[in-house]
Amino acid sequence: MSLHADEHRGDQCRVDECRACGHRVYPARLWCPACGHDEARPVAVDEGELLAWTVMPDKGRAAQPDSGSDSPDPPGSLDSANPPGPSDPGPVIIATVRAVPVGPVLVVRLQAPPSHIGQRLRLFERQVSGRALPWAEPLPDQTRQAEP
């Protein structure tokens, strides 16, 4: 089981779904952990729900222990016009995400800082060192109502 490029949208994130019981898993398994069946099909996972995240220190720079953060840059300091890519020196944000509406749980790299646990994310894949890896970006928060 793996992430697969989609013919229509090259960055679409995919996981495998058991052909017998429909259980979704990532990463690959030889047999379905739910029923033991050995055949799966790739399925798209477009959105996820944020379960947890952490900010890794920038490579080459020491973390600032007194700041309360592992990153020397404040959470909102990323430039949205030039989001970080796999080789950009900005902070690395790693998250645990449950694909919705039906799992699995993935560990992804976030393209921009999230605002809260439970936030919806757009899932996609990005080629890094010749491998398709899961990434995500925060979707606009739809739980908060606009002020009149």
JSON list of C-alpha atoms in Angstrom, two decimals:
[
{"chain": "A", "resi": 1, "resn": "MET", "atom": "CA", "xyz": [0.00, 0.00, 0.00]},
{"chain": "A", "resi": 2, "resn": "SER", "atom": "CA", "xyz": [1.30, 3.42, -0.83]},
{"chain": "A", "resi": 3, "resn": "LEU", "atom": "CA", "xyz": [0.55, 6.89, -2.00]},
{"chain": "A", "resi": 4, "resn": "HIS", "atom": "CA", "xyz": [-0.10, 6.94, -5.74]},
{"chain": "A", "resi": 5, "resn": "ALA", "atom": "CA", "xyz": [-0.16, 9.74, -8.28]},
{"chain": "A", "resi": 6, "resn": "ASP", "atom": "CA", "xyz": [-3.62, 10.34, -9.72]},
{"chain": "A", "resi": 7, "resn": "GLU", "atom": "CA", "xyz": [-4.09, 10.67, -13.49]},
{"chain": "A", "resi": 8, "resn": "HIS", "atom": "CA", "xyz": [-6.25, 13.80, -13.12]},
{"chain": "A", "resi": 9, "resn": "ARG", "atom": "CA", "xyz": [-4.58, 15.52, -10.18]},
{"chain": "A", "resi": 10, "resn": "GLY", "atom": "CA", "xyz": [-0.90, 14.68, -9.82]},
{"chain": "A", "resi": 11, "resn": "ASP", "atom": "CA", "xyz": [-0.69, 15.74, -6.18]},
{"chain": "A", "resi": 12, "resn": "GLN", "atom": "CA", "xyz": [-3.68, 13.76, -4.89]},
{"chain": "A", "resi": 13, "resn": "CYS", "atom": "CA", "xyz": [-2.98, 11.75, -1.74]},
{"chain": "A", "resi": 14, "resn": "ARG", "atom": "CA", "xyz": [-3.90, 8.07, -1.88]},
{"chain": "A", "resi": 15, "resn": "VAL", "atom": "CA", "xyz": [-3.98, 5.25, 0.64]},
{"chain": "A", "resi": 16, "resn": "ASP", "atom": "CA", "xyz": [-4.95, 1.62, 0.22]},
{"chain": "A", "resi": 17, "resn": "GLU", "atom": "CA", "xyz": [-8.38, 0.18, 0.93]},
{"chain": "A", "resi": 18, "resn": "CYS", "atom": "CA", "xyz": [-8.96, -3.55, 1.51]},
{"chain": "A", "resi": 19, "resn": "ARG", "atom": "CA", "xyz": [-10.99, -5.05, -1.33]},
{"chain": "A", "resi": 20, "resn": "ALA", "atom": "CA", "xyz": [-12.73, -7.43, 1.10]},
{"chain": "A", "resi": 21, "resn": "CYS", "atom": "CA", "xyz": [-13.75, -5.25, 4.07]},
{"chain": "A", "resi": 22, "resn": "GLY", "atom": "CA", "xyz": [-13.00, -1.65, 3.05]},
{"chain": "A", "resi": 23, "resn": "HIS", "atom": "CA", "xyz": [-10.52, -0.99, 5.88]},
{"chain": "A", "resi": 24, "resn": "ARG", "atom": "CA", "xyz": [-8.08, 1.79, 4.91]},
{"chain": "A", "resi": 25, "resn": "VAL", "atom": "CA", "xyz": [-4.41, 1.73, 5.85]},
{"chain": "A", "resi": 26, "resn": "TYR", "atom": "CA", "xyz": [-1.23, 3.71, 5.42]},
{"chain": "A", "resi": 27, "resn": "PRO", "atom": "CA", "xyz": [1.59, 2.80, 5.09]},
{"chain": "A", "resi": 28, "resn": "ALA", "atom": "CA", "xyz": [1.52, -0.41, 3.06]},
{"chain": "A", "resi": 29, "resn": "ARG", "atom": "CA", "xyz": [0.65, -3.74, 4.66]},
{"chain": "A", "resi": 30, "resn": "LEU", "atom": "CA", "xyz": [0.90, -7.20, 3.12]},
{"chain": "A", "resi": 31, "resn": "TRP", "atom": "CA", "xyz": [-2.46, -8.15, 4.66]},
{"chain": "A", "resi": 32, "resn": "CYS", "atom": "CA", "xyz": [-5.40, -6.14, 5.89]},
{"chain": "A", "resi": 33, "resn": "PRO", "atom": "CA", "xyz": [-5.05, -5.66, 9.68]},
{"chain": "A", "resi": 34, "resn": "ALA", "atom": "CA", "xyz": [-8.85, -5.88, 10.02]},
{"chain": "A", "resi": 35, "resn": "CYS", "atom": "CA", "xyz": [-9.65, -9.07, 8.07]},
{"chain": "A", "resi": 36, "resn": "GLY", "atom": "CA", "xyz": [-6.39, -10.59, 6.76]},
{"chain": "A", "resi": 37, "resn": "HIS", "atom": "CA", "xyz": [-7.28, -10.21, 3.06]},
{"chain": "A", "resi": 38, "resn": "ASP", "atom": "CA", "xyz": [-4.28, -9.68, 0.79]},
{"chain": "A", "resi": 39, "resn": "GLU", "atom": "CA", "xyz": [-5.70, -7.41, -1.95]},
{"chain": "A", "resi": 40, "resn": "ALA", "atom": "CA", "xyz": [-6.12, -3.65, -1.76]},
{"chain": "A", "resi": 41, "resn": "ARG", "atom": "CA", "xyz": [-6.94, -0.80, -4.11]},
{"chain": "A", "resi": 42, "resn": "PRO", "atom": "CA", "xyz": [-5.67, 2.79, -3.98]},
{"chain": "A", "resi": 43, "resn": "VAL", "atom": "CA", "xyz": [-8.26, 5.38, -2.92]},
{"chain": "A", "resi": 44, "resn": "ALA", "atom": "CA", "xyz": [-8.01, 9.17, -2.71]},
{"chain": "A", "resi": 45, "resn": "VAL", "atom": "CA", "xyz": [-8.02, 10.94, 0.64]},
{"chain": "A", "resi": 46, "resn": "ASP", "atom": "CA", "xyz": [-8.60, 14.65, 0.09]},
{"chain": "A", "resi": 47, "resn": "GLU", "atom": "CA", "xyz": [-9.15, 15.97, 3.61]},
{"chain": "A", "resi": 48, "resn": "GLY", "atom": "CA", "xyz": [-8.08, 15.21, 7.12]},
{"chain": "A", "resi": 49, "resn": "GLU", "atom": "CA", "xyz": [-8.66, 16.32, 10.69]},
{"chain": "A", "resi": 50, "resn": "LEU", "atom": "CA", "xyz": [-5.67, 17.55, 12.68]},
{"chain": "A", "resi": 51, "resn": "LEU", "atom": "CA", "xyz": [-4.99, 15.39, 15.75]},
{"chain": "A", "resi": 52, "resn": "ALA", "atom": "CA", "xyz": [-1.61, 16.83, 16.85]},
{"chain": "A", "resi": 53, "resn": "TRP", "atom": "CA", "xyz": [1.39, 18.74, 15.52]},
{"chain": "A", "resi": 54, "resn": "THR", "atom": "CA", "xyz": [4.91, 19.73, 16.44]},
{"chain": "A", "resi": 55, "resn": "VAL", "atom": "CA", "xyz": [7.36, 22.30, 15.10]},
{"chain": "A", "resi": 56, "resn": "MET", "atom": "CA", "xyz": [10.86, 20.99, 14.52]},
{"chain": "A", "resi": 57, "resn": "PRO", "atom": "CA", "xyz": [13.83, 23.35, 14.93]},
{"chain": "A", "resi": 58, "resn": "ASP", "atom": "CA", "xyz": [15.28, 24.75, 11.71]},
{"chain": "A", "resi": 59, "resn": "LYS", "atom": "CA", "xyz": [18.34, 22.88, 10.54]},
{"chain": "A", "resi": 60, "resn": "GLY", "atom": "CA", "xyz": [21.51, 24.77, 11.36]},
{"chain": "A", "resi": 61, "resn": "ARG", "atom": "CA", "xyz": [19.86, 26.97, 14.01]},
{"chain": "A", "resi": 62, "resn": "ALA", "atom": "CA", "xyz": [19.53, 26.16, 17.66]},
{"chain": "A", "resi": 63, "resn": "ALA", "atom": "CA", "xyz": [16.12, 26.10, 19.28]},
{"chain": "A", "resi": 64, "resn": "GLN", "atom": "CA", "xyz": [15.35, 28.90, 21.72]},
{"chain": "A", "resi": 65, "resn": "PRO", "atom": "CA", "xyz": [14.54, 27.09, 24.98]},
{"chain": "A", "resi": 66, "resn": "ASP", "atom": "CA", "xyz": [13.09, 30.15, 26.73]},
{"chain": "A", "resi": 67, "resn": "SER", "atom": "CA", "xyz": [10.62, 30.99, 23.95]},
{"chain": "A", "resi": 68, "resn": "GLY", "atom": "CA", "xyz": [8.22, 28.12, 24.70]},
{"chain": "A", "resi": 69, "resn": "SER", "atom": "CA", "xyz": [8.61, 26.92, 21.12]},
{"chain": "A", "resi": 70, "resn": "ASP", "atom": "CA", "xyz": [10.96, 24.58, 19.27]},
{"chain": "A", "resi": 71, "resn": "SER", "atom": "CA", "xyz": [11.10, 27.05, 16.37]},
{"chain": "A", "resi": 72, "resn": "PRO", "atom": "CA", "xyz": [12.98, 30.36, 16.36]},
{"chain": "A", "resi": 73, "resn": "ASP", "atom": "CA", "xyz": [10.24, 31.84, 14.14]},
{"chain": "A", "resi": 74, "resn": "PRO", "atom": "CA", "xyz": [6.80, 32.71, 15.52]},
{"chain": "A", "resi": 75, "resn": "PRO", "atom": "CA", "xyz": [3.95, 30.43, 14.29]},
{"chain": "A", "resi": 76, "resn": "GLY", "atom": "CA", "xyz": [2.46, 33.00, 11.90]},
{"chain": "A", "resi": 77, "resn": "SER", "atom": "CA", "xyz": [5.76, 34.05, 10.33]},
{"chain": "A", "resi": 78, "resn": "LEU", "atom": "CA", "xyz": [5.59, 31.94, 7.17]},
{"chain": "A", "resi": 79, "resn": "ASP", "atom": "CA", "xyz": [5.16, 33.78, 3.88]},
{"chain": "A", "resi": 80, "resn": "SER", "atom": "CA", "xyz": [1.90, 32.52, 2.36]},
{"chain": "A", "resi": 81, "resn": "ALA", "atom": "CA", "xyz": [2.90, 33.78, -1.10]},
{"chain": "A", "resi": 82, "resn": "ASN", "atom": "CA", "xyz": [5.96, 31.48, -1.03]},
{"chain": "A", "resi": 83, "resn": "PRO", "atom": "CA", "xyz": [5.01, 28.43, 1.05]},
{"chain": "A", "resi": 84, "resn": "PRO", "atom": "CA", "xyz": [7.89, 26.24, 2.16]},
{"chain": "A", "resi": 85, "resn": "GLY", "atom": "CA", "xyz": [8.82, 23.31, -0.01]},
{"chain": "A", "resi": 86, "resn": "PRO", "atom": "CA", "xyz": [10.74, 20.17, 0.85]},
{"chain": "A", "resi": 87, "resn": "SER", "atom": "CA", "xyz": [14.11, 21.94, 0.58]},
{"chain": "A", "resi": 88, "resn": "ASP", "atom": "CA", "xyz": [13.12, 25.33, 2.04]},
{"chain": "A", "resi": 89, "resn": "PRO", "atom": "CA", "xyz": [14.89, 26.34, 5.28]},
{"chain": "A", "resi": 90, "resn": "GLY", "atom": "CA", "xyz": [11.68, 27.33, 7.14]},
{"chain": "A", "resi": 91, "resn": "PRO", "atom": "CA", "xyz": [10.39, 25.51, 10.20]},
{"chain": "A", "resi": 92, "resn": "VAL", "atom": "CA", "xyz": [9.34, 21.92, 9.68]},
{"chain": "A", "resi": 93, "resn": "ILE", "atom": "CA", "xyz": [5.84, 21.22, 10.99]},
{"chain": "A", "resi": 94, "resn": "ILE", "atom": "CA", "xyz": [4.94, 17.54, 11.40]},
{"chain": "A", "resi": 95, "resn": "ALA", "atom": "CA", "xyz": [1.35, 16.52, 12.13]},
{"chain": "A", "resi": 96, "resn": "THR", "atom": "CA", "xyz": [-0.77, 13.49, 12.88]},
{"chain": "A", "resi": 97, "resn": "VAL", "atom": "CA", "xyz": [-3.93, 13.61, 10.78]},
{"chain": "A", "resi": 98, "resn": "ARG", "atom": "CA", "xyz": [-6.98, 11.34, 10.48]},
{"chain": "A", "resi": 99, "resn": "ALA", "atom": "CA", "xyz": [-8.27, 11.18, 6.91]},
{"chain": "A", "resi": 100, "resn": "VAL", "atom": "CA", "xyz": [-11.98, 11.99, 6.80]},
{"chain": "A", "resi": 101, "resn": "PRO", "atom": "CA", "xyz": [-14.60, 10.68, 6.57]},
{"chain": "A", "resi": 102, "resn": "VAL", "atom": "CA", "xyz": [-12.95, 7.25, 6.98]},
{"chain": "A", "resi": 103, "resn": "GLY", "atom": "CA", "xyz": [-9.31, 7.03, 8.25]},
{"chain": "A", "resi": 104, "resn": "PRO", "atom": "CA", "xyz": [-6.52, 6.07, 8.27]},
{"chain": "A", "resi": 105, "resn": "VAL", "atom": "CA", "xyz": [-4.22, 8.13, 10.46]},
{"chain": "A", "resi": 106, "resn": "LEU", "atom": "CA", "xyz": [-1.25, 9.62, 8.58]},
{"chain": "A", "resi": 107, "resn": "VAL", "atom": "CA", "xyz": [1.87, 11.45, 9.68]},
{"chain": "A", "resi": 108, "resn": "VAL", "atom": "CA", "xyz": [2.25, 14.41, 7.31]},
{"chain": "A", "resi": 109, "resn": "ARG", "atom": "CA", "xyz": [4.32, 17.52, 6.85]},
{"chain": "A", "resi": 110, "resn": "LEU", "atom": "CA", "xyz": [2.28, 20.72, 7.09]},
{"chain": "A", "resi": 111, "resn": "GLN", "atom": "CA", "xyz": [2.85, 23.42, 4.53]},
{"chain": "A", "resi": 112, "resn": "ALA", "atom": "CA", "xyz": [1.70, 26.17, 6.93]},
{"chain": "A", "resi": 113, "resn": "PRO", "atom": "CA", "xyz": [1.05, 26.37, 10.68]},
{"chain": "A", "resi": 114, "resn": "PRO", "atom": "CA", "xyz": [-2.39, 25.18, 11.82]},
{"chain": "A", "resi": 115, "resn": "SER", "atom": "CA", "xyz": [-4.60, 27.12, 14.22]},
{"chain": "A", "resi": 116, "resn": "HIS", "atom": "CA", "xyz": [-6.10, 24.38, 16.43]},
{"chain": "A", "resi": 117, "resn": "ILE", "atom": "CA", "xyz": [-6.62, 20.67, 17.02]},
{"chain": "A", "resi": 118, "resn": "GLY", "atom": "CA", "xyz": [-9.54, 19.45, 14.93]},
{"chain": "A", "resi": 119, "resn": "GLN", "atom": "CA", "xyz": [-8.80, 21.86, 12.08]},
{"chain": "A", "resi": 120, "resn": "ARG", "atom": "CA", "xyz": [-9.55, 20.49, 8.62]},
{"chain": "A", "resi": 121, "resn": "LEU", "atom": "CA", "xyz": [-6.60, 20.05, 6.27]},
{"chain": "A", "resi": 122, "resn": "ARG", "atom": "CA", "xyz": [-6.29, 19.47, 2.53]},
{"chain": "A", "resi": 123, "resn": "LEU", "atom": "CA", "xyz": [-4.18, 16.35, 1.97]},
{"chain": "A", "resi": 124, "resn": "PHE", "atom": "CA", "xyz": [-1.85, 16.02, -0.99]},
{"chain": "A", "resi": 125, "resn": "GLU", "atom": "CA", "xyz": [1.43, 14.37, -1.86]},
{"chain": "A", "resi": 126, "resn": "ARG", "atom": "CA", "xyz": [4.74, 15.85, -2.81]},
{"chain": "A", "resi": 127, "resn": "GLN", "atom": "CA", "xyz": [7.76, 14.16, -4.37]},
{"chain": "A", "resi": 128, "resn": "VAL", "atom": "CA", "xyz": [10.74, 14.23, -1.99]},
{"chain": "A", "resi": 129, "resn": "SER", "atom": "CA", "xyz": [13.94, 12.41, -2.94]},
{"chain": "A", "resi": 130, "resn": "GLY", "atom": "CA", "xyz": [12.03, 10.37, -5.51]},
{"chain": "A", "resi": 131, "resn": "ARG", "atom": "CA", "xyz": [9.28, 9.27, -3.09]},
{"chain": "A", "resi": 132, "resn": "ALA", "atom": "CA", "xyz": [5.68, 10.46, -2.84]},
{"chain": "A", "resi": 133, "resn": "LEU", "atom": "CA", "xyz": [5.14, 11.68, 0.74]},
{"chain": "A", "resi": 134, "resn": "PRO", "atom": "CA", "xyz": [1.94, 12.94, 2.40]},
{"chain": "A", "resi": 135, "resn": "TRP", "atom": "CA", "xyz": [1.64, 16.70, 3.01]},
{"chain": "A", "resi": 136, "resn": "ALA", "atom": "CA", "xyz": [-1.21, 18.89, 4.16]},
{"chain": "A", "resi": 137, "resn": "GLU", "atom": "CA", "xyz": [-2.26, 22.51, 4.28]},
{"chain": "A", "resi": 138, "resn": "PRO", "atom": "CA", "xyz": [-4.80, 24.07, 6.63]},
{"chain": "A", "resi": 139, "resn": "LEU", "atom": "CA", "xyz": [-8.24, 24.79, 5.15]},
{"chain": "A", "resi": 140, "resn": "PRO", "atom": "CA", "xyz": [-10.06, 27.97, 6.15]},
{"chain": "A", "resi": 141, "resn": "ASP", "atom": "CA", "xyz": [-11.71, 27.49, 9.55]},
{"chain": "A", "resi": 142, "resn": "GLN", "atom": "CA", "xyz": [-15.42, 27.01, 8.92]},
{"chain": "A", "resi": 143, "resn": "THR", "atom": "CA", "xyz": [-16.39, 26.47, 12.56]},
{"chain": "A", "resi": 144, "resn": "ARG", "atom": "CA", "xyz": [-16.13, 30.16, 13.43]},
{"chain": "A", "resi": 145, "resn": "GLN", "atom": "CA", "xyz": [-18.95, 32.41, 12.31]},
{"chain": "A", "resi": 146, "resn": "ALA", "atom": "CA", "xyz": [-18.20, 35.64, 10.47]},
{"chain": "A", "resi": 147, "resn": "GLU", "atom": "CA", "xyz": [-18.95, 38.83, 12.37]},
{"chain": "A", "resi": 148, "resn": "PRO", "atom": "CA", "xyz": [-21.82, 40.97, 10.96]}
]
